[in-house]
Coordinates of C-alpha atoms in Angstrom, one line a residue:
X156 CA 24.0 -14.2 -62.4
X157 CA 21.6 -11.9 -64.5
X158 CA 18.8 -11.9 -66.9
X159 CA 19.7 -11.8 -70.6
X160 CA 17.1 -11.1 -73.3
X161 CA 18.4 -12.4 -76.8
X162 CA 16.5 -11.5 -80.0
X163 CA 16.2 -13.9 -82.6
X164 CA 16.4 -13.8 -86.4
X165 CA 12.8 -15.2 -86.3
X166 CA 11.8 -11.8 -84.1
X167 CA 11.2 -13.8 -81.2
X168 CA 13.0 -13.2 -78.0
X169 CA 15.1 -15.8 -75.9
X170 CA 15.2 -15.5 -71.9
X171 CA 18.0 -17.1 -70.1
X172 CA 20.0 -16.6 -67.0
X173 CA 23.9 -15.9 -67.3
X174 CA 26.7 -15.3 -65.2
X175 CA 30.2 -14.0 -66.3
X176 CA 32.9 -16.6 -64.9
X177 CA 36.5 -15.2 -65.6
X178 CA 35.1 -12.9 -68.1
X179 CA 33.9 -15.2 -70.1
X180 CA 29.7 -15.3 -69.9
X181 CA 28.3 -18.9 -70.0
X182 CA 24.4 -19.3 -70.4
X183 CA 22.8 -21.3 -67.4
X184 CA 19.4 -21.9 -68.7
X185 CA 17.2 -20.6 -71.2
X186 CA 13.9 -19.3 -69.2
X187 CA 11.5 -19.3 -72.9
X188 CA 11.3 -17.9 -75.9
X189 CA 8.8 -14.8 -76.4
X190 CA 6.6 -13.6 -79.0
X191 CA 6.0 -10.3 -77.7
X192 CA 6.8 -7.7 -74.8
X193 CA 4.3 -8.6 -72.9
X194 CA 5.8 -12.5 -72.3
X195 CA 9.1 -11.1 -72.4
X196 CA 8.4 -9.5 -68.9
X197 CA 6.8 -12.7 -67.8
X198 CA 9.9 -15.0 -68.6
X199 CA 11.9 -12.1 -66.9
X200 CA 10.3 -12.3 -63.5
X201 CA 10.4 -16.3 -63.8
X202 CA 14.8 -15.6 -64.7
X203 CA 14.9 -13.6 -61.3
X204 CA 13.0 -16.4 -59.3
X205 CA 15.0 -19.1 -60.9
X206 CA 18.7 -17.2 -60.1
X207 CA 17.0 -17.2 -56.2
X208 CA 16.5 -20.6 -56.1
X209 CA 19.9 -21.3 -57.7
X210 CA 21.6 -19.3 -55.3
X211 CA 20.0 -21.0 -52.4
X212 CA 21.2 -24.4 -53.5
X213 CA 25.1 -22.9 -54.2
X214 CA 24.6 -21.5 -50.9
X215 CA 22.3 -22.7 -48.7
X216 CA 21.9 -20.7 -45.2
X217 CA 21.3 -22.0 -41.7
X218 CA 18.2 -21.2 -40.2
X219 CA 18.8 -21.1 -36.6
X220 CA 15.4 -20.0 -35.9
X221 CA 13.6 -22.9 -37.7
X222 CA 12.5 -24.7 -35.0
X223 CA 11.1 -21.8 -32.8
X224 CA 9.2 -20.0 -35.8
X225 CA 7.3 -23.3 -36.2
X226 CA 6.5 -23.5 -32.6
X227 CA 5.1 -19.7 -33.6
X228 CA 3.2 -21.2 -36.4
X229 CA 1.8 -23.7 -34.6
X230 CA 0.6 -21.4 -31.3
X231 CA -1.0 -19.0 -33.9
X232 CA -2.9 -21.6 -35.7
X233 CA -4.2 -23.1 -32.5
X234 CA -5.3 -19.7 -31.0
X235 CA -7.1 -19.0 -34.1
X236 CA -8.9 -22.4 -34.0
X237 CA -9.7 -21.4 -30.5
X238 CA -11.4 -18.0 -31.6
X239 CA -13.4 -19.6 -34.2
X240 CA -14.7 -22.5 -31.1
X241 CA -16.0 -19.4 -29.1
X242 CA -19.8 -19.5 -29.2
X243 CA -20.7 -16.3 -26.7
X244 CA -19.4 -14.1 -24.2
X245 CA -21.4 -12.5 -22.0
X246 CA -20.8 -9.6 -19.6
X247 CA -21.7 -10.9 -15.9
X248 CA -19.1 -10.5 -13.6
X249 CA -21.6 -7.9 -11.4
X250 CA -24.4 -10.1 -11.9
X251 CA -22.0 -13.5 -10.8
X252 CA -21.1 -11.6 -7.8
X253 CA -24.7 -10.9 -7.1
X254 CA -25.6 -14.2 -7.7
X255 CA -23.5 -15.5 -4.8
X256 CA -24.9 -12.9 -2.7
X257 CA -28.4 -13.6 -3.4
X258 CA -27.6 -17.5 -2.1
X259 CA -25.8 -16.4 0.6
X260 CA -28.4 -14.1 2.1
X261 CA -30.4 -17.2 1.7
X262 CA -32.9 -16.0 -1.7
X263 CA -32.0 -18.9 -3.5
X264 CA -35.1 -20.2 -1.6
X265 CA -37.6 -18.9 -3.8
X266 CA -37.1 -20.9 -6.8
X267 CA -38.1 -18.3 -9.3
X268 CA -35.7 -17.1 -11.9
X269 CA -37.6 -14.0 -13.2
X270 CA -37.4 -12.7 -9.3
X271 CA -33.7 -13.5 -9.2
X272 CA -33.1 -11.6 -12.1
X273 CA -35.5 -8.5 -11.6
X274 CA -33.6 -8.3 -8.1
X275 CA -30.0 -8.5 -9.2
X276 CA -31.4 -5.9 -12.5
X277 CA -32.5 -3.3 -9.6
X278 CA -28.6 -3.5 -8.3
X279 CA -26.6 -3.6 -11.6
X280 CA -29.3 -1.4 -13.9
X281 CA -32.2 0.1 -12.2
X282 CA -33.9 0.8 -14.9
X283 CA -37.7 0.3 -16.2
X284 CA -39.2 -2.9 -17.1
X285 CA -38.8 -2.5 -20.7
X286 CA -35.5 -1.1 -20.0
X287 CA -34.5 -4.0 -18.3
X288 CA -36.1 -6.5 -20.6
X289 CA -33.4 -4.7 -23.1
X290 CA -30.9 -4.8 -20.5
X291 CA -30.9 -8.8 -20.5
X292 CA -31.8 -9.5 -23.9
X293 CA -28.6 -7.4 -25.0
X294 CA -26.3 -8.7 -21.9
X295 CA -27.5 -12.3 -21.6
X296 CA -29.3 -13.1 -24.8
X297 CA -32.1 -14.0 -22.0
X298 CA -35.8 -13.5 -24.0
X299 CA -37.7 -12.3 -21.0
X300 CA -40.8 -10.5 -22.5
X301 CA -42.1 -7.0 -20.7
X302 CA -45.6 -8.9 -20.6
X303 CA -44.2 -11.5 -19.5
X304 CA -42.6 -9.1 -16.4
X305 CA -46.0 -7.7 -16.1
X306 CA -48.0 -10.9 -15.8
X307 CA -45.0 -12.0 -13.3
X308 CA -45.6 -8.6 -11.2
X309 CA -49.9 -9.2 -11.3
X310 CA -49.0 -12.8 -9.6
X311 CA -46.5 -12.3 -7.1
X312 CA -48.5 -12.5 -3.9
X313 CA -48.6 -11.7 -0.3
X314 CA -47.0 -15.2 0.5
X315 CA -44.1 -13.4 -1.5
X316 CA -43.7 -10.7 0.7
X317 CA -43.9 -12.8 3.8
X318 CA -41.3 -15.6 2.4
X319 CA -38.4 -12.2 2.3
X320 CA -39.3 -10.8 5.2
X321 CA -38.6 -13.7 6.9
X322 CA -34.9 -14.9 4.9
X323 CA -34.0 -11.0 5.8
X324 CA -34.9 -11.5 9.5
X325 CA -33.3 -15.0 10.1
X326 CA -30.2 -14.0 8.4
X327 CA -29.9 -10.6 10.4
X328 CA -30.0 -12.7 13.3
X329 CA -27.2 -15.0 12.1
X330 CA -24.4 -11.6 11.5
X331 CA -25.5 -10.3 14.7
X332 CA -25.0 -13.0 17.0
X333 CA -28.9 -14.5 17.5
X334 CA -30.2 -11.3 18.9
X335 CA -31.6 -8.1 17.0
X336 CA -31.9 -5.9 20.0
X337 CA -32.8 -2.4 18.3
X338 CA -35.6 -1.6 16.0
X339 CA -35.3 1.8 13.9
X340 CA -37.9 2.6 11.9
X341 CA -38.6 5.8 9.3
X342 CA -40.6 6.9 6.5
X343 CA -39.8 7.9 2.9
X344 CA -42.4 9.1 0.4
X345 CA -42.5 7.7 -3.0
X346 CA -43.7 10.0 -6.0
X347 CA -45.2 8.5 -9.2
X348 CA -44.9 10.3 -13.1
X349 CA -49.4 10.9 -12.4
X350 CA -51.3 13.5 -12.6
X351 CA -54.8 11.2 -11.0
X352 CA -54.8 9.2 -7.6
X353 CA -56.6 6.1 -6.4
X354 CA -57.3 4.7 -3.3
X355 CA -53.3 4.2 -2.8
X356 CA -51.6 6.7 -4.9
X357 CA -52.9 10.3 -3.5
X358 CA -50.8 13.5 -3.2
X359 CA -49.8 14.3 0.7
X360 CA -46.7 15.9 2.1
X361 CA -43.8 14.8 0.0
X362 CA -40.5 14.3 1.3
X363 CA -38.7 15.3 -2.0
X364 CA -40.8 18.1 -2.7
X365 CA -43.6 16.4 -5.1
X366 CA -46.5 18.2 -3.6
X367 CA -48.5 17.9 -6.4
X368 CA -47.5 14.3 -7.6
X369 CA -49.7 11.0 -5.7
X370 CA -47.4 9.6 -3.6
X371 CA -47.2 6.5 -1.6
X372 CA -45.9 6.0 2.3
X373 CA -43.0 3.4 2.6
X374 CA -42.1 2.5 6.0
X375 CA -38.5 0.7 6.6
X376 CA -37.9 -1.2 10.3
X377 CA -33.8 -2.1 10.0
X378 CA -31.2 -3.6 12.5
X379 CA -28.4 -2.0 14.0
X380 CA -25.6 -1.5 11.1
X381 CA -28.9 -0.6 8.5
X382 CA -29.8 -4.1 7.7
X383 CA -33.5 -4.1 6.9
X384 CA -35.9 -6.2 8.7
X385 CA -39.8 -5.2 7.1
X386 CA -41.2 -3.1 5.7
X387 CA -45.0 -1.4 4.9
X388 CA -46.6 0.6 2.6
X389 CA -49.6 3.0 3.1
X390 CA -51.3 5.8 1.1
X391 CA -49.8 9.0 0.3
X392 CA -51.7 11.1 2.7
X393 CA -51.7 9.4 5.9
X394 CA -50.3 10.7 9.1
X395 CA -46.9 9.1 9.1
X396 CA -46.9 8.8 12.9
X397 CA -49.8 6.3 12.6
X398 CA -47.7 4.1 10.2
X399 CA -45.0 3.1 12.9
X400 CA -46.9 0.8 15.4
X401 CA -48.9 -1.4 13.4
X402 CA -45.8 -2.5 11.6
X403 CA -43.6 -2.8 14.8
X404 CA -46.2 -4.7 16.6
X405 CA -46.9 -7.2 14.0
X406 CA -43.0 -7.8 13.7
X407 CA -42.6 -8.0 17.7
X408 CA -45.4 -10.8 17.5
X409 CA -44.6 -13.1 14.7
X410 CA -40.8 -13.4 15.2
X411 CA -41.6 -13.1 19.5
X412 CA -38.5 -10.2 20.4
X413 CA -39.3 -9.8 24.3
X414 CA -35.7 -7.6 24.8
X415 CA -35.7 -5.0 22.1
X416 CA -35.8 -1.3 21.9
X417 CA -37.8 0.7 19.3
X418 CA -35.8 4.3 18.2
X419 CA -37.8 6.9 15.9
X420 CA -37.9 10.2 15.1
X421 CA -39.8 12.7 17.1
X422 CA -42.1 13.6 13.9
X423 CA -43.5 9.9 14.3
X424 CA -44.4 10.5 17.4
X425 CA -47.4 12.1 19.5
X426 CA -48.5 11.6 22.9
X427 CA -50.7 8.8 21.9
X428 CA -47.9 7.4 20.2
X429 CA -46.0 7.2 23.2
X430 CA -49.2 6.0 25.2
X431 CA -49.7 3.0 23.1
X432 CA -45.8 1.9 23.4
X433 CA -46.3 2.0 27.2
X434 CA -49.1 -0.2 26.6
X435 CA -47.5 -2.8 25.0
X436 CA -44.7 -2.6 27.0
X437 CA -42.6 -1.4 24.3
X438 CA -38.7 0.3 25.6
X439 CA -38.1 3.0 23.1
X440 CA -36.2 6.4 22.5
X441 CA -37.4 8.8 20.2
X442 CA -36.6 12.2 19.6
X443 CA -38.2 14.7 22.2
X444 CA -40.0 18.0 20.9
X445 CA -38.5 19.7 23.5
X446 CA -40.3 22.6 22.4
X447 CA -43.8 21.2 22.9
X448 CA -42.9 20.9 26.7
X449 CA -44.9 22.1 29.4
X450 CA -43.7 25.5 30.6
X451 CA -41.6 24.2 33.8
X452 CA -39.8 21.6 31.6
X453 CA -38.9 24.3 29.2
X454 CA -37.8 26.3 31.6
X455 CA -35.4 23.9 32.7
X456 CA -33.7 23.2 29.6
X457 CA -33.2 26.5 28.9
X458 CA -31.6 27.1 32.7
X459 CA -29.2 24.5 31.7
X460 CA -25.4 25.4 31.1
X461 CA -24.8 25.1 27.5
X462 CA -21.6 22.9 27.3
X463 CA -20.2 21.6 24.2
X464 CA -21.2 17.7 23.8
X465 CA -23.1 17.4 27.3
X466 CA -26.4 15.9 28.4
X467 CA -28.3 16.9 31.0
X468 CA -31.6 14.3 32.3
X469 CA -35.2 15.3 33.8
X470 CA -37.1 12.9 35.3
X471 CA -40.7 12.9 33.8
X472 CA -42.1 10.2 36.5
X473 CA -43.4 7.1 35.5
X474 CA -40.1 5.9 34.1
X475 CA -39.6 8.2 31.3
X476 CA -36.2 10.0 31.3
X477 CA -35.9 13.5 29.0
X478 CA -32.4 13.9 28.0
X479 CA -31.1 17.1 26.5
X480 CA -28.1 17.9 24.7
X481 CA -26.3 20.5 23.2
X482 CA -23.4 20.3 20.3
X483 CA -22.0 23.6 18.6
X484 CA -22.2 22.5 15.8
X485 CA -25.5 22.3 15.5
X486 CA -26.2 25.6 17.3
X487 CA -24.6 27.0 13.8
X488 CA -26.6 24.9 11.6
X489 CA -29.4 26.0 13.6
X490 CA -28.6 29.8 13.6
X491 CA -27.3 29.3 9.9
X492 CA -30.4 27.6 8.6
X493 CA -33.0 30.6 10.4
X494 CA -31.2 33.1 8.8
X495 CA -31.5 31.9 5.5
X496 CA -34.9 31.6 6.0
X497 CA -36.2 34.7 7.6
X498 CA -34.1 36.5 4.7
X499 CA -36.3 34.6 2.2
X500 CA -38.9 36.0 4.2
X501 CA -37.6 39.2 4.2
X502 CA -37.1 39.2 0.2
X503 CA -40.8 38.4 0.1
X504 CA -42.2 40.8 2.6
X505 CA -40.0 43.8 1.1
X506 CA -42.3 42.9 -2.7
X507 CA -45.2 43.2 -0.7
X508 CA -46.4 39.7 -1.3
X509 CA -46.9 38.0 2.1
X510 CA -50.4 37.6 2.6
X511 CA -52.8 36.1 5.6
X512 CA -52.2 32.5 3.4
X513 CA -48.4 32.3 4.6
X514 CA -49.3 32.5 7.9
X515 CA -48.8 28.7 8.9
X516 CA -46.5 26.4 10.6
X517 CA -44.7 25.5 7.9
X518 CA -40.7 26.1 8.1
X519 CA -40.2 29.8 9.1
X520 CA -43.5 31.2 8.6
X521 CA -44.2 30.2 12.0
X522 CA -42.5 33.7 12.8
X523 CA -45.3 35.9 10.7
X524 CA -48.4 37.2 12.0
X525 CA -51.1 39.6 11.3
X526 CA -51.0 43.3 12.2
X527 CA -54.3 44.3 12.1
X528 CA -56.1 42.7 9.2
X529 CA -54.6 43.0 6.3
X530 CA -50.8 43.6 6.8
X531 CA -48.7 40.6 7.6
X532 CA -45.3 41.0 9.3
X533 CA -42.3 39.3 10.7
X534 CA -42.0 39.1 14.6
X535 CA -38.7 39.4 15.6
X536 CA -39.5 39.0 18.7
X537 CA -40.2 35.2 18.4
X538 CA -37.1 35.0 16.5
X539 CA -34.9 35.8 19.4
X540 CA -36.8 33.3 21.5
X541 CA -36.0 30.8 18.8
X542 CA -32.6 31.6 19.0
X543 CA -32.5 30.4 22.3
X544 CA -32.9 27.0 21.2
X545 CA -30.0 26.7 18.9
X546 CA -27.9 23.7 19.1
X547 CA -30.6 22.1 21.8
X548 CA -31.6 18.7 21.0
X549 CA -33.8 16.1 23.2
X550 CA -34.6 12.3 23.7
X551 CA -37.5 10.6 25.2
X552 CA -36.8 7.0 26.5
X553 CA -38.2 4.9 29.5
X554 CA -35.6 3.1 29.5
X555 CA -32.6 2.5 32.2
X556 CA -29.3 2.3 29.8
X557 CA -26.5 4.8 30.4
X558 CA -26.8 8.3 28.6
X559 CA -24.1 7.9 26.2
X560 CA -26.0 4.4 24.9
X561 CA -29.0 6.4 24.3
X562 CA -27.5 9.1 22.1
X563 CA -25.2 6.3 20.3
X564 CA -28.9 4.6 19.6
X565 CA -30.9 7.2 18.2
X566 CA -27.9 8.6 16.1
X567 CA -27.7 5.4 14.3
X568 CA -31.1 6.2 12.6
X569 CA -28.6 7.8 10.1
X570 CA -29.0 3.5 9.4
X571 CA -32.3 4.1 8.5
X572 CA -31.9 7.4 6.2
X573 CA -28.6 5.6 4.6
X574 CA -31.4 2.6 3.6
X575 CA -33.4 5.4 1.8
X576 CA -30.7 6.8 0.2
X577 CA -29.1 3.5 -1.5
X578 CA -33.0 2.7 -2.2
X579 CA -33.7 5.7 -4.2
X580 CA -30.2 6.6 -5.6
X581 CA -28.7 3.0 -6.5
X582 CA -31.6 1.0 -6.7
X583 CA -33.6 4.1 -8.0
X584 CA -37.0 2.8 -6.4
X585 CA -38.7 5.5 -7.4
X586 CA -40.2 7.5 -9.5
X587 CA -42.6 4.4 -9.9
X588 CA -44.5 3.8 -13.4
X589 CA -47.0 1.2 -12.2
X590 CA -50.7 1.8 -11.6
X591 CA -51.9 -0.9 -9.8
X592 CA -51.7 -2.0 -6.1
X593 CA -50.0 -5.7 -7.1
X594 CA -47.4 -4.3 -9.1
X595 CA -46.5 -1.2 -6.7
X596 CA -46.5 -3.6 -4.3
X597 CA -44.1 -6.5 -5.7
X598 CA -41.7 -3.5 -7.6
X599 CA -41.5 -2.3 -3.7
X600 CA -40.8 -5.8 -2.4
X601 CA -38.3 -6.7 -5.8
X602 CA -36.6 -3.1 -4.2
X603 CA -36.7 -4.5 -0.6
X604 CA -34.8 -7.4 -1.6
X605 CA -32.1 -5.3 -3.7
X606 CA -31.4 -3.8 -0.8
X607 CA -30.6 -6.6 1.4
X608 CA -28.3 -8.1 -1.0
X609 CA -26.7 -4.6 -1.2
X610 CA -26.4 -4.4 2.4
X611 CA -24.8 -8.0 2.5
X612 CA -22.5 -7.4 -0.1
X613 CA -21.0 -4.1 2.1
X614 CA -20.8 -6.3 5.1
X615 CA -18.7 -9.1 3.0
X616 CA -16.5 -6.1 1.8
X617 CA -16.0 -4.7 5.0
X618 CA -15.5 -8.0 6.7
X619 CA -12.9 -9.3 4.2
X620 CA -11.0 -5.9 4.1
X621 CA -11.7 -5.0 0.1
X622 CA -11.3 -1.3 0.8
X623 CA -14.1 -0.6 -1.9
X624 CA -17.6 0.6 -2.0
X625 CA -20.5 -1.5 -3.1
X626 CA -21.1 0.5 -6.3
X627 CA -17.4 0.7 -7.3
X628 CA -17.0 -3.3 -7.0
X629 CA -20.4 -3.1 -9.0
X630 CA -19.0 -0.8 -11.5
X631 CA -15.3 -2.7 -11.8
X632 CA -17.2 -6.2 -12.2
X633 CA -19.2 -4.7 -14.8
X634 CA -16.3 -4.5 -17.1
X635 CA -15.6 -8.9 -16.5
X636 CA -16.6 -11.1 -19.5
X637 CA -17.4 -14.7 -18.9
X638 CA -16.4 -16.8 -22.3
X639 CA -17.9 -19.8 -23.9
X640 CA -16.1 -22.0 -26.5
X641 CA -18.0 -24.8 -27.7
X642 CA -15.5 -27.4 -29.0
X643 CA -16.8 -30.0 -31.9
X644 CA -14.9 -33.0 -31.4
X645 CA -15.0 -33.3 -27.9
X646 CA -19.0 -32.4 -28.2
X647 CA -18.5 -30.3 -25.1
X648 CA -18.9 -26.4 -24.2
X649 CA -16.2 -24.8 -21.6
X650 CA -16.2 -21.6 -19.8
X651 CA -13.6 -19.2 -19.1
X652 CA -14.5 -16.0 -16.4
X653 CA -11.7 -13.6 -17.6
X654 CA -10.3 -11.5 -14.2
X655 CA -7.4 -9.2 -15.8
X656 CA -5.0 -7.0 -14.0
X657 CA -7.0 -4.6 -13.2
X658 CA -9.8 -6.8 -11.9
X659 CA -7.5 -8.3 -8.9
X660 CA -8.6 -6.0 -6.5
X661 CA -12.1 -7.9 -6.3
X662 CA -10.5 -11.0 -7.4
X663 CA -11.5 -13.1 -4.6
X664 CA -15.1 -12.1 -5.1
X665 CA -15.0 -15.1 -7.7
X666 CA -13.2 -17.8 -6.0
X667 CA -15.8 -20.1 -4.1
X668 CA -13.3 -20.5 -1.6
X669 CA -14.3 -17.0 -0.6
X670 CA -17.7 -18.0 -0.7
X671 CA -17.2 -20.8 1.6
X672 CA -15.9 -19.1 4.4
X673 CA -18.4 -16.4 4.4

């Protein structure tokens, strides 16, 4: 079959399909008759259709596919119907795991949806308040105004603090068995972005090197295993030895421990210190300045044998026990860490800079001194002695537990450090932008709470073998969408938490069977 154009003695032009049958051509059907090129081309494209059609119906083919590309059909039609039902999708798998772990630690208590979010916010973006205002508008579509954040922070009372101390301490007790047995306690200083102080916020000794920024004093008590118990602030230039006791005894009191041990650090501690937790009848161990001793006890410590790993014990009377110990290691970070700093001192005495305001007990200037009275040098001398304390480290305890329980106690401060650590890097609890004493102290307690729920959500890892840490199950989670489809007939919404391949590593993390054995 063709197309055959056929002009006309009228100058029209006839269309029709032939075919040439034993050579002899025989017209099929006359497509139309045209006036000009233009329909000419027209009535040719209609020829070419029409010979398809007709060759079809000579010789029709078997579609053996007919059935399945209709199934096809049909699934692409009803997943497009299904895209066009869904009505948001939200990106909450960290914040669905945190959820759980807020109700497990026992939160869900305190009926308050801004705290809940502002907590689980600290843990998946720490981040300002009008960051985090952003943060759930953009993630949520939750309108939660910054003044409204604000007004939330001016209102959240004492009663607050109370009510979190308490869930903390009751559920502590549960994962360790009833009993809570050791009380370590530490200090951190927290820096604001000020340049004026108040009666709160004043510059002091800064443990990250903000001299000249205010500061505030937060004190942490936690279990064993880091889990923390209270907490206290106080202003930025108080003695951080006097922050210890008035926090210890009020916890002692109001939850009535009578078998517990209190383990500081031995720059919390003073002889009055010690005096008032013989007073109360308080078993502790702290670290021992072994180099405040009276001359007969330092004697002794240096007459003992230097052996890798080993304690030796000195009996103060009264029931306190000094313990001393020496490691090799830290006689090299000891030796290491005075060289480095008596050739800083070196660099500055060979400019000629060391003047009569160095001298000081601060780090390694202890080892300058005055030579006559203008010229300040370096006594060697005392650096040798120093020496001799290199890898030396001592306890104070009046209590009666075996030697090796006493280092393995006041090693796990590392508990407490750890605490300060997740606080300040994950949580980022400081630098702090608020100015007033309510909101200082409810961003502080907002923080305190973060890092329970952190703590608890390491223990579930750990304790269900998920070989992954807290901010990588974070991070993974963060990438889980939760859809909604909102179907009209059936005038009802579903929801769909997508886990893919990659997400079965934390998988059980959003089964409530999980949830319910935990």
């Amino acid at each position: 079959m063709f197309v055959k154009r056929k002009k006309n003695r009228s100058g029209t032009i006839s269309v029709v399909v032939a075919e040439k049958i034993s050579g002899r051509y025989s017209e099929l059907t006359t497509i139309g008759i045209a006036q000009d090129e233009e329909e000419t081309e027209k009535y040719v494209k209609e020829g070419r259709e029409w010979m398809e059609r007709e060759r079809q119906r000579r010789h029709p083919r078997l579609d053996l596919f007919g059935e399945e590309r209709a199934k096809c059909e049909a699934e692409l039609l009803t997943a497009e119907q299904m895209l066009s039902c869904i009505s948001n999708i939200t990106i909450d798998g960290a914040d669905l795991i945190l959820d759980r772990v807020f109700d497990n630690v026992g939160f869900n208590r305190i009926e308050d949806g801004i705290f809940r979010k502002l907590v689980k916010a600290r843990l998946s973006y720490p981040a300002s308040k009008a960051a985090t205002v952003e943060y759930l508008k953009n993630h949520f579509d939750e309108d939660v105004s910054l003044s409204k954040i604000y007004r939330y922070l001016d209102k959240l009372s004492d009663s607050q603090h109370r009510t979190v101390q308490d869930i903390s301490v009751e559920h502590t007790r549960k994962i360790l068995g009833g009993s809570i047995g050791v009380l370590f306690y530490d200090v951190t200083t927290l820096y604001f972005e000020a340049d004026y102080e108040d009666d709160l916020r004043k510059a002091g000794f800064s443990k990250e090197g903000r001299h000249k920024n205010p500061q505030i004093i937060l004190g942490l008590l936690v279990s064993i295993d880091g889990y923390p118990l209270a907490y206290c602030i106080h202003e930025g230039n108080k003695y951080e030895g006097h922050t210890m006791l008035p926090v210890v005894t009020d916890f002692v009191r109001k939850y009535n421990l009578d078998n517990f041990i209190v383990v500081a650090d031995s720059g919390l501690m003073n002889n009055d210190n010690i005096a008032e937790l013989e007073a109360n009848g308080y078993k502790y161990i702290i670290g021992a300045k072994i180099k405040n001793e009276s001359k007969i006890v330092k004697e002794w410590i240096l007459g003992q044998p230097k052996r890798d790993c080993q304690m030796a014990e000195y009996d103060k009377g009264n029931g306190q026990r000094l313990l001393v110990g020496y490691t090799e290691k830290r006689a090299r970070k000891d030796s290491h860490n005075r060289e480095k700093g008596i050739r800083r001192l070196e660099k500055t005495y060979n400019r000629g800079t060391l003047t009569k305001d160095n001298i000081n007990k601060r780090g390694y200037n202890k080892f300058l001194e005055m030579e006559g009275d203008v010229k300040v040098t370096i006594n060697y001398d005392k650096l040798k002695a120093d020496a001799e304390w290199d890898g030396l480290k001592g306890y104070l305890t009046n209590t009666d537990i075996p030697v090796e329980e006493i280092y393995t106690a006041y090693h796990n401060l590392w508990h407490v450090e750890k605490a300060f650590r997740i606080a300040k890097s994950k949580i980022e609890i400081r630098p702090m932008f608020h100015f007033t004493r309510k909101r200082i102290e409810a961003h502080v307690c907002i923080c305190f709470v973060a890092l329970k729920v952190y703590k608890e959500l390491e223990r579930l890892l750990k304790l269900s073998a998920i070989n992954m840490s807290v901010d990588k199950v974070l991070a993974l989670a963060q990438t889980i969408v939760t859809i909604q489809l909102t179907l009209p007939q059936n005038k009802t919404t579903l929801t769909k938490t997508m886990l893919m391949k990659r997400h079965q590593r934390i998988a059980p993390l959003f089964s409530d069977e999980f949830w319910g054995t935990h």
